[in-house]
């Protein structure tokens, strides 16, 4: 084992790991430990893809973060879970592949580079497309790997040798091949339709890139004169500037107020055109006046109405949101909001503006530019989705793909059942350029390269489409393009379908469903068998983390720690509103008076795992992180105790030597087995919270708080065979629990395992390569569990007596025990040590006296010490009252015929036993009370 380590760390001596641990101060989160072990793992290629044909295959695709991104709490949360699954499966003997990579993030990356150029008073148009793209690639090489470096700080174990980038040559080839094939199949087409348009970026954007927020606005009521001069129709609108593109006004076909007007026409104010009055169920009779203007070129709902009624679609805005040539001459060139005010002024002057009422409305803004998104009628490339969506629904119905938690299946289904064709083109320079060429007559040729396009054009000159593909297009190919498609690779055969996708609910529509459709269409397989949907990481109060709220936490700051002043600067830098910055600074200084302490990677990972509950968002509480740092310290110091007591001693390696195991040894071995079962079930069912809880409770509550204390007694008082068995149990349980916990807390478990494994006669270069503990219920000693439960009850009863009598921890008092004499004699050494007693007397009957007595089943224990008689009477009276209440509740429940008839027999039987136990204890306590008078 250490020979391999010394190749990476020659400064470590043969017993270096063990001696370092024994000599160490109370300190665990030395970041050098994390860096040292990560360098060792990566250098030894332990993260590499498994290729053993006779082993199962397990694959996770990393949702590729934006190349512009830095690690946020959501990333850290999901990456920690993915790494835990990968390490778990690797230790279980599976071939594993955790496929890493980053997304080129078309809009986000182009904005970053354009802003850098803007600081130099240069635009991308000044450079031209080719030079600008050179600048983007240059930025990517120097600054685009921040997030993967941060992933390493989290201890993640993807196969970095296979890291992909969505603009890599291989993935770009896959993108082109998919586009060409879909076009040839008639599933990709070019057409003029409404899209979300960002007038600042001047590109179509996806729904995910549009953030709708409630803002204050107005609803205006405008009179449209009837063409025959018989009156007016009053129309309600929140966007009067689009009036210039109206091609109808609509009423509900069941609205008796207006149905007689359907088929007539109105005179469109300002534009002075005649447009028809139509009836459509889209109109809400209760909204405004019950009459709405229909502008098919500037509203998604109006577009659908226009399609149903075969209305013209008149686009009156330029791509930068100014009035175009289809508006009146004196409006052309005006910005949309300047035009709005001028239209309102003109309507007012003509007596056609009826009212302007304050109104709350949802305003769609681009998530990058914050510009108001404009529904815009433009020429775009689209992908037909209906047939692909049916296939994606079928695999869920057939059980080939499942969502965890299951309720997300409904979300997935609702979107696919109402799917619209996908606008896949973007008016950007950075991204996969659409593989389409045009000749001088506008004929289109979709091809894999220009030579193929020229061939299709019979040698005519062609020029390439300027647009690029939506980033989500290449992301949709991620599960199979990263495995080598379109080539028929070994990886595709063995690792597709992948095992699980760990992702957030917000991209089920935009990414998950599209991966399912694309992978099914091109490989005939589902991309993954399970989709584990995580909650959102929120702050301790349940608020979404955002820069504007000033409540963002950086996971690297939680690992390394950060000073208060640095944290304040981090949260307020870049905020444009001084009052907002001041408020955030004040709140930060109040909440983090001492900054953020260094918790270390393992404590952060354990915190995330413990919070990963199905169907809930995550309230990240710093106190939880501190608690799990304390857990790691507890494990560290328990290991030091074991090493100090077992190094240079016989730990039962020689199987020929006798071993005398106590019930306590058999108990901890049985509890270890139960914990193994619980943790494995947690991982297998994506219940990371349950796995973390099982690890925590076993390590802290059972091994550290109980078994280590019992082991001290056995080492001090036992014979040679008993001591050998105790040391063997100490090291072997510790070695196994380190393997059990390794997927969640990899660094501390590796450091400790290197020292503990040799004592447990375990071989291997790294805990990463060690086998995961197997669950064997046959190794659970039921009798030992019963024995230990009784001993715990007796010791806890003794401690309670001490507490009730306010005895100083330094005072050691004698204890009398009345019960099974044989077992009491066995328990006595443990009770003496853990109960802080001077001696333990096993008697047939407790001596007479006023000292308090605790009752544990058929046992009674009494501290032999002078007592406050009145206080003891009060204590007994309180206990009698409590027991009387419990007896009353149990009797009431059992006298309820409905409960007895409907509850399972086992539940009724359990309640009857509880009643009998309460009555028996009540009688014994009452006897004590009677004796005191």
GROMACS .gro file of C-alpha atoms in nm, residues 62-323:
model
  262
   62UNK     CA    1  -2.206   1.535  -1.552
   63UNK     CA    2  -2.459   1.801  -1.655
   64UNK     CA    3  -2.205   2.020  -1.834
   65UNK     CA    4  -2.173   2.351  -1.649
   66UNK     CA    5  -2.126   2.667  -1.852
   67UNK     CA    6  -1.764   2.726  -1.938
   68UNK     CA    7  -1.814   3.080  -1.804
   69UNK     CA    8  -1.936   2.953  -1.471
   70UNK     CA    9  -1.798   2.921  -1.122
   71UNK     CA   10  -1.904   2.666  -0.867
   72UNK     CA   11  -2.223   2.766  -0.686
   73UNK     CA   12  -2.407   2.588  -0.407
   74UNK     CA   13  -2.635   2.401  -0.648
   75UNK     CA   14  -2.334   2.264  -0.836
   76UNK     CA   15  -2.158   2.165  -0.514
   77UNK     CA   16  -2.471   1.991  -0.387
   78UNK     CA   17  -2.530   1.788  -0.703
   79UNK     CA   18  -2.163   1.716  -0.769
   80UNK     CA   19  -2.122   1.582  -0.417
   81UNK     CA   20  -2.413   1.342  -0.470
   82UNK     CA   21  -2.285   1.230  -0.811
   83UNK     CA   22  -1.941   1.168  -0.667
   84UNK     CA   23  -2.085   0.970  -0.376
   85UNK     CA   24  -2.274   0.747  -0.621
   86UNK     CA   25  -1.967   0.701  -0.839
   87UNK     CA   26  -1.736   0.617  -0.548
   88UNK     CA   27  -1.998   0.380  -0.405
   89UNK     CA   28  -2.041   0.191  -0.731
   90UNK     CA   29  -1.666   0.185  -0.793
   91UNK     CA   30  -1.611   0.024  -0.451
   92UNK     CA   31  -1.898  -0.218  -0.520
   93UNK     CA   32  -1.696  -0.355  -0.811
   94UNK     CA   33  -1.868  -0.186  -1.103
   95UNK     CA   34  -1.691  -0.040  -1.401
   96UNK     CA   35  -1.756   0.329  -1.354
   97UNK     CA   36  -1.752   0.625  -1.585
   98UNK     CA   37  -1.836   0.969  -1.458
   99UNK     CA   38  -1.817   1.168  -1.779
  100UNK     CA   39  -1.710   1.531  -1.721
  101UNK     CA   40  -1.721   1.830  -1.949
  102UNK     CA   41  -1.837   2.186  -1.998
  103UNK     CA   42  -2.089   2.361  -2.221
  104UNK     CA   43  -1.984   2.640  -2.459
  105UNK     CA   44  -2.281   2.849  -2.333
  106UNK     CA   45  -2.339   3.050  -2.648
  107UNK     CA   46  -2.500   3.367  -2.516
  108UNK     CA   47  -2.322   3.377  -2.180
  109UNK     CA   48  -1.976   3.332  -2.329
  110UNK     CA   49  -2.030   3.579  -2.613
  111UNK     CA   50  -2.148   3.842  -2.361
  112UNK     CA   51  -1.839   3.791  -2.141
  113UNK     CA   52  -1.601   3.841  -2.431
  114UNK     CA   53  -1.799   4.132  -2.579
  115UNK     CA   54  -1.784   4.310  -2.242
  116UNK     CA   55  -1.408   4.265  -2.235
  117UNK     CA   56  -1.387   4.417  -2.582
  118UNK     CA   57  -1.624   4.696  -2.482
  119UNK     CA   58  -1.380   4.796  -2.207
  120UNK     CA   59  -1.131   4.853  -2.492
  121UNK     CA   60  -1.391   5.047  -2.699
  122UNK     CA   61  -1.399   4.762  -2.950
  123UNK     CA   62  -1.705   4.575  -3.077
  124UNK     CA   63  -1.722   4.229  -3.227
  125UNK     CA   64  -1.825   4.390  -3.554
  126UNK     CA   65  -1.501   4.590  -3.552
  127UNK     CA   66  -1.309   4.262  -3.535
  128UNK     CA   67  -1.523   4.058  -3.770
  129UNK     CA   68  -1.650   3.706  -3.706
  130UNK     CA   69  -1.325   3.512  -3.747
  131UNK     CA   70  -1.113   3.739  -3.525
  132UNK     CA   71  -1.389   3.758  -3.265
  133UNK     CA   72  -1.409   3.379  -3.243
  134UNK     CA   73  -1.032   3.369  -3.196
  135UNK     CA   74  -1.078   3.600  -2.897
  136UNK     CA   75  -1.348   3.369  -2.754
  137UNK     CA   76  -1.127   3.061  -2.786
  138UNK     CA   77  -0.842   3.255  -2.628
  139UNK     CA   78  -1.065   3.348  -2.334
  140UNK     CA   79  -1.184   2.986  -2.301
  141UNK     CA   80  -0.828   2.852  -2.282
  142UNK     CA   81  -0.723   3.100  -2.013
  143UNK     CA   82  -1.037   3.143  -1.803
  144UNK     CA   83  -1.277   2.869  -1.899
  145UNK     CA   84  -1.165   2.596  -1.660
  146UNK     CA   85  -1.237   2.768  -1.328
  147UNK     CA   86  -1.530   2.543  -1.247
  148UNK     CA   87  -1.341   2.219  -1.314
  149UNK     CA   88  -1.061   2.333  -1.081
  150UNK     CA   89  -1.324   2.402  -0.818
  151UNK     CA   90  -1.477   2.059  -0.873
  152UNK     CA   91  -1.142   1.910  -0.778
  153UNK     CA   92  -1.157   2.100  -0.450
  154UNK     CA   93  -1.482   1.914  -0.379
  155UNK     CA   94  -1.304   1.581  -0.417
  156UNK     CA   95  -1.502   1.478  -0.724
  157UNK     CA   96  -1.377   1.174  -0.916
  158UNK     CA   97  -1.481   1.199  -1.283
  159UNK     CA   98  -1.254   1.062  -1.552
  160UNK     CA   99  -1.075   1.387  -1.631
  161UNK     CA  100  -0.886   1.223  -1.917
  162UNK     CA  101  -1.218   1.209  -2.103
  163UNK     CA  102  -1.322   1.569  -2.032
  164UNK     CA  103  -1.529   1.708  -2.318
  165UNK     CA  104  -1.629   2.055  -2.436
  166UNK     CA  105  -1.940   2.096  -2.650
  167UNK     CA  106  -1.738   2.280  -2.915
  168UNK     CA  107  -1.471   2.008  -2.934
  169UNK     CA  108  -1.408   1.868  -3.280
  170UNK     CA  109  -1.566   1.530  -3.199
  171UNK     CA  110  -1.879   1.675  -3.047
  172UNK     CA  111  -1.907   1.930  -3.327
  173UNK     CA  112  -1.899   1.644  -3.577
  174UNK     CA  113  -2.187   1.480  -3.390
  175UNK     CA  114  -2.386   1.805  -3.394
  176UNK     CA  115  -2.344   1.844  -3.770
  177UNK     CA  116  -2.435   1.480  -3.833
  178UNK     CA  117  -2.751   1.506  -3.625
  179UNK     CA  118  -2.860   1.827  -3.799
  180UNK     CA  119  -2.805   1.683  -4.146
  181UNK     CA  120  -2.987   1.359  -4.069
  182UNK     CA  121  -3.284   1.536  -3.907
  183UNK     CA  122  -3.309   1.775  -4.202
  184UNK     CA  123  -3.301   1.489  -4.451
  185UNK     CA  124  -3.576   1.317  -4.247
  186UNK     CA  125  -3.790   1.629  -4.269
  187UNK     CA  126  -3.767   1.699  -3.896
  188UNK     CA  127  -3.572   2.024  -3.932
  189UNK     CA  128  -3.711   2.306  -4.142
  190UNK     CA  129  -3.676   2.681  -4.188
  191UNK     CA  130  -3.975   2.907  -4.141
  192UNK     CA  131  -4.108   3.241  -4.018
  193UNK     CA  132  -4.263   3.214  -3.672
  194UNK     CA  133  -4.281   3.402  -3.345
  195UNK     CA  134  -3.987   3.361  -3.110
  196UNK     CA  135  -3.861   3.519  -2.789
  197UNK     CA  136  -3.641   3.803  -2.913
  198UNK     CA  137  -3.382   3.992  -2.709
  199UNK     CA  138  -3.354   4.334  -2.878
  200UNK     CA  139  -3.020   4.406  -2.708
  201UNK     CA  140  -2.851   4.080  -2.806
  202UNK     CA  141  -3.056   4.074  -3.124
  203UNK     CA  142  -3.108   3.701  -3.111
  204UNK     CA  143  -3.381   3.452  -3.040
  205UNK     CA  144  -3.359   3.312  -2.686
  206UNK     CA  145  -3.509   3.005  -2.519
  207UNK     CA  146  -3.782   3.015  -2.256
  208UNK     CA  147  -3.520   2.924  -1.994
  209UNK     CA  148  -3.335   3.246  -2.073
  210UNK     CA  149  -3.646   3.454  -2.011
  211UNK     CA  150  -3.729   3.562  -1.655
  212UNK     CA  151  -4.083   3.690  -1.600
  213UNK     CA  152  -4.135   3.915  -1.299
  214UNK     CA  153  -4.436   4.107  -1.175
  215UNK     CA  154  -4.403   4.480  -1.237
  216UNK     CA  155  -4.624   4.786  -1.211
  217UNK     CA  156  -4.781   4.894  -1.537
  218UNK     CA  157  -5.107   5.014  -1.689
  219UNK     CA  158  -5.399   4.877  -1.880
  220UNK     CA  159  -5.532   5.122  -2.134
  221UNK     CA  160  -5.883   5.122  -2.277
  222UNK     CA  161  -5.896   5.250  -2.637
  223UNK     CA  162  -6.198   5.317  -2.858
  224UNK     CA  163  -6.186   5.155  -3.203
  225UNK     CA  164  -6.451   5.323  -3.427
  226UNK     CA  165  -6.688   5.087  -3.606
  227UNK     CA  166  -6.639   5.118  -3.979
  228UNK     CA  167  -7.007   5.191  -4.041
  229UNK     CA  168  -6.995   5.486  -3.801
  230UNK     CA  169  -7.252   5.332  -3.567
  231UNK     CA  170  -7.030   5.347  -3.258
  232UNK     CA  171  -6.712   5.219  -3.101
  233UNK     CA  172  -6.561   4.904  -2.955
  234UNK     CA  173  -6.353   4.970  -2.645
  235UNK     CA  174  -6.040   4.753  -2.642
  236UNK     CA  175  -5.826   4.682  -2.333
  237UNK     CA  176  -5.447   4.647  -2.385
  238UNK     CA  177  -5.124   4.665  -2.190
  239UNK     CA  178  -4.915   4.726  -2.505
  240UNK     CA  179  -5.060   5.015  -2.711
  241UNK     CA  180  -4.740   5.043  -2.920
  242UNK     CA  181  -4.829   4.715  -3.096
  243UNK     CA  182  -5.161   4.865  -3.207
  244UNK     CA  183  -4.988   4.949  -3.533
  245UNK     CA  184  -4.970   4.576  -3.611
  246UNK     CA  185  -5.329   4.485  -3.519
  247UNK     CA  186  -5.510   4.274  -3.779
  248UNK     CA  187  -5.835   4.211  -3.588
  249UNK     CA  188  -6.025   4.273  -3.267
  250UNK     CA  189  -6.177   3.973  -3.092
  251UNK     CA  190  -6.467   3.898  -2.859
  252UNK     CA  191  -6.583   3.580  -2.692
  253UNK     CA  192  -6.842   3.396  -2.906
  254UNK     CA  193  -7.069   3.365  -2.600
  255UNK     CA  194  -7.051   3.731  -2.502
  256UNK     CA  195  -7.401   3.866  -2.568
  257UNK     CA  196  -7.273   4.224  -2.556
  258UNK     CA  197  -7.078   4.192  -2.878
  259UNK     CA  198  -7.186   3.882  -3.067
  260UNK     CA  199  -7.401   4.091  -3.305
  261UNK     CA  200  -7.087   4.277  -3.417
  262UNK     CA  201  -6.891   3.969  -3.526
  263UNK     CA  202  -6.821   3.991  -3.898
  264UNK     CA  203  -6.820   4.367  -3.903
  265UNK     CA  204  -6.510   4.586  -3.908
  266UNK     CA  205  -6.348   4.864  -3.709
  267UNK     CA  206  -6.119   5.148  -3.810
  268UNK     CA  207  -5.774   5.098  -3.656
  269UNK     CA  208  -5.674   5.425  -3.483
  270UNK     CA  209  -5.341   5.588  -3.577
  271UNK     CA  210  -5.272   5.330  -3.850
  272UNK     CA  211  -5.602   5.412  -4.021
  273UNK     CA  212  -5.664   5.061  -4.153
  274UNK     CA  213  -5.985   4.857  -4.151
  275UNK     CA  214  -5.969   4.531  -3.952
  276UNK     CA  215  -6.237   4.265  -3.883
  277UNK     CA  216  -6.422   4.182  -3.563
  278UNK     CA  217  -6.384   3.808  -3.491
  279UNK     CA  218  -6.509   3.566  -3.224
  280UNK     CA  219  -6.266   3.336  -3.043
  281UNK     CA  220  -6.281   3.139  -2.717
  282UNK     CA  221  -5.938   3.275  -2.627
  283UNK     CA  222  -6.102   3.602  -2.519
  284UNK     CA  223  -6.181   3.628  -2.147
  285UNK     CA  224  -6.513   3.808  -2.111
  286UNK     CA  225  -6.421   3.923  -1.760
  287UNK     CA  226  -6.087   4.081  -1.857
  288UNK     CA  227  -6.104   4.453  -1.924
  289UNK     CA  228  -6.390   4.531  -2.158
  290UNK     CA  229  -6.415   4.181  -2.301
  291UNK     CA  230  -6.270   4.304  -2.631
  292UNK     CA  231  -5.904   4.250  -2.719
  293UNK     CA  232  -5.681   4.359  -3.003
  294UNK     CA  233  -5.518   4.080  -3.203
  295UNK     CA  234  -5.157   4.140  -3.309
  296UNK     CA  235  -5.032   3.806  -3.448
  297UNK     CA  236  -4.675   3.930  -3.510
  298UNK     CA  237  -4.618   4.051  -3.153
  299UNK     CA  238  -4.797   3.817  -2.913
  300UNK     CA  239  -4.777   3.438  -2.883
  301UNK     CA  240  -5.146   3.395  -2.801
  302UNK     CA  241  -5.246   3.634  -3.078
  303UNK     CA  242  -5.031   3.432  -3.318
  304UNK     CA  243  -5.240   3.122  -3.239
  305UNK     CA  244  -5.562   3.321  -3.287
  306UNK     CA  245  -5.427   3.455  -3.615
  307UNK     CA  246  -5.347   3.104  -3.736
  308UNK     CA  247  -5.699   2.987  -3.656
  309UNK     CA  248  -5.859   3.281  -3.839
  310UNK     CA  249  -5.604   3.313  -4.120
  311UNK     CA  250  -5.512   3.668  -4.021
  312UNK     CA  251  -5.215   3.853  -4.163
  313UNK     CA  252  -4.916   3.895  -3.933
  314UNK     CA  253  -4.775   4.248  -3.961
  315UNK     CA  254  -4.444   4.296  -3.780
  316UNK     CA  255  -4.405   4.666  -3.695
  317UNK     CA  256  -4.075   4.648  -3.502
  318UNK     CA  257  -3.719   4.627  -3.619
  319UNK     CA  258  -3.485   4.375  -3.457
  320UNK     CA  259  -3.367   4.644  -3.215
  321UNK     CA  260  -3.729   4.721  -3.117
  322UNK     CA  261  -3.794   5.036  -3.319
  323UNK     CA  262  -4.093   5.111  -3.540
   0.00000   0.00000   0.00000
